[in-house]
Amino acid sequence: MQTTLDVRGMTCGHCEQAVKNALEELTGVTGVEVHLNTGKVDVTYDNAQVTIAKMREAIEEQGYDVVV
């Protein structure tokens, strides 16, 4: 599966890496591409192992907002 999340609050490379790392740590996430200039994060994942809610929670734990 693939989804695109709209993440607010990312302003630099460190922010981009924090979001990428948080998502890559989740079991079932197989790919993450962060677009800092648009705030979009493309995630490839196995929906049998991880939910969008879990992804959102992982990003919010890093201090960023996910717009639904």
PDB file of C-alpha atoms in Angstrom:
ATOM      1  CA  MET A   1       0.000   0.000   0.000  1.00  0.00           C
ATOM      2  CA  GLN A   2       1.028   3.609  -0.401  1.00  0.00           C
ATOM      3  CA  THR A   3      -0.232   6.783   1.211  1.00  0.00           C
ATOM      4  CA  THR A   4       0.774  10.426   1.306  1.00  0.00           C
ATOM      5  CA  LEU A   5       0.679  12.229   4.641  1.00  0.00           C
ATOM      6  CA  ASP A   6       0.546  16.014   4.986  1.00  0.00           C
ATOM      7  CA  VAL A   7       2.973  16.919   7.779  1.00  0.00           C
ATOM      8  CA  ARG A   8       3.166  20.429   9.219  1.00  0.00           C
ATOM      9  CA  GLY A   9       6.057  21.926  11.143  1.00  0.00           C
ATOM     10  CA  MET A  10       9.027  20.543   9.201  1.00  0.00           C
ATOM     11  CA  THR A  11      11.456  23.373   8.442  1.00  0.00           C
ATOM     12  CA  CYS A  12      14.885  21.808   7.910  1.00  0.00           C
ATOM     13  CA  GLY A  13      16.861  18.689   7.107  1.00  0.00           C
ATOM     14  CA  HIS A  14      16.820  17.627  10.752  1.00  0.00           C
ATOM     15  CA  CYS A  15      13.010  17.731  10.743  1.00  0.00           C
ATOM     16  CA  GLU A  16      12.927  15.719   7.550  1.00  0.00           C
ATOM     17  CA  GLN A  17      15.254  13.069   9.007  1.00  0.00           C
ATOM     18  CA  ALA A  18      13.315  12.871  12.291  1.00  0.00           C
ATOM     19  CA  VAL A  19      10.059  12.122  10.447  1.00  0.00           C
ATOM     20  CA  LYS A  20      11.761   9.633   8.114  1.00  0.00           C
ATOM     21  CA  ASN A  21      13.431   7.781  10.995  1.00  0.00           C
ATOM     22  CA  ALA A  22      10.237   7.656  13.084  1.00  0.00           C
ATOM     23  CA  LEU A  23       8.333   6.049  10.219  1.00  0.00           C
ATOM     24  CA  GLU A  24      11.106   3.659   9.216  1.00  0.00           C
ATOM     25  CA  GLU A  25      11.193   2.276  12.768  1.00  0.00           C
ATOM     26  CA  LEU A  26       7.612   1.037  12.436  1.00  0.00           C
ATOM     27  CA  THR A  27       7.207  -2.626  11.527  1.00  0.00           C
ATOM     28  CA  GLY A  28       5.509  -2.837   8.146  1.00  0.00           C
ATOM     29  CA  VAL A  29       6.825   0.436   6.706  1.00  0.00           C
ATOM     30  CA  THR A  30       8.941  -0.408   3.666  1.00  0.00           C
ATOM     31  CA  GLY A  31       9.628   3.016   2.190  1.00  0.00           C
ATOM     32  CA  VAL A  32       9.551   6.683   3.178  1.00  0.00           C
ATOM     33  CA  GLU A  33      10.113   9.728   0.998  1.00  0.00           C
ATOM     34  CA  VAL A  34       9.885  13.143   2.671  1.00  0.00           C
ATOM     35  CA  HIS A  35       9.299  16.263   0.564  1.00  0.00           C
ATOM     36  CA  LEU A  36      10.380  19.077   2.870  1.00  0.00           C
ATOM     37  CA  ASN A  37       9.313  21.889   0.522  1.00  0.00           C
ATOM     38  CA  THR A  38       5.676  20.672   0.332  1.00  0.00           C
ATOM     39  CA  GLY A  39       5.343  18.924   3.693  1.00  0.00           C
ATOM     40  CA  LYS A  40       4.232  15.741   1.947  1.00  0.00           C
ATOM     41  CA  VAL A  41       5.491  12.361   3.100  1.00  0.00           C
ATOM     42  CA  ASP A  42       5.016   9.344   0.819  1.00  0.00           C
ATOM     43  CA  VAL A  43       4.905   6.079   2.747  1.00  0.00           C
ATOM     44  CA  THR A  44       4.923   2.560   1.334  1.00  0.00           C
ATOM     45  CA  TYR A  45       3.696   0.009   3.863  1.00  0.00           C
ATOM     46  CA  ASP A  46       2.063  -3.336   4.572  1.00  0.00           C
ATOM     47  CA  ASN A  47      -1.404  -2.567   5.919  1.00  0.00           C
ATOM     48  CA  ALA A  48      -1.484  -5.943   7.683  1.00  0.00           C
ATOM     49  CA  GLN A  49       1.367  -4.763   9.934  1.00  0.00           C
ATOM     50  CA  VAL A  50       0.904  -1.016  10.415  1.00  0.00           C
ATOM     51  CA  THR A  51      -1.955   1.489  10.278  1.00  0.00           C
ATOM     52  CA  ILE A  52      -2.033   5.109   9.186  1.00  0.00           C
ATOM     53  CA  ALA A  53      -3.020   5.949  12.767  1.00  0.00           C
ATOM     54  CA  LYS A  54       0.250   4.395  14.002  1.00  0.00           C
ATOM     55  CA  MET A  55       2.213   6.391  11.414  1.00  0.00           C
ATOM     56  CA  ARG A  56       0.473   9.570  12.505  1.00  0.00           C
ATOM     57  CA  GLU A  57       1.236   8.814  16.158  1.00  0.00           C
ATOM     58  CA  ALA A  58       4.940   8.222  15.370  1.00  0.00           C
ATOM     59  CA  ILE A  59       5.177  11.574  13.558  1.00  0.00           C
ATOM     60  CA  GLU A  60       3.302  13.455  16.280  1.00  0.00           C
ATOM     61  CA  GLU A  61       5.638  11.987  18.913  1.00  0.00           C
ATOM     62  CA  GLN A  62       8.453  13.804  17.066  1.00  0.00           C
ATOM     63  CA  GLY A  63       6.595  17.118  17.513  1.00  0.00           C
ATOM     64  CA  TYR A  64       4.993  17.524  14.073  1.00  0.00           C
ATOM     65  CA  ASP A  65       1.331  17.713  13.074  1.00  0.00           C
ATOM     66  CA  VAL A  66      -0.312  15.423  10.546  1.00  0.00           C
ATOM     67  CA  VAL A  67      -3.189  17.075   8.682  1.00  0.00           C
ATOM     68  CA  VAL A  68      -5.993  14.696   7.791  1.00  0.00           C
TER      69      VAL A  68
END
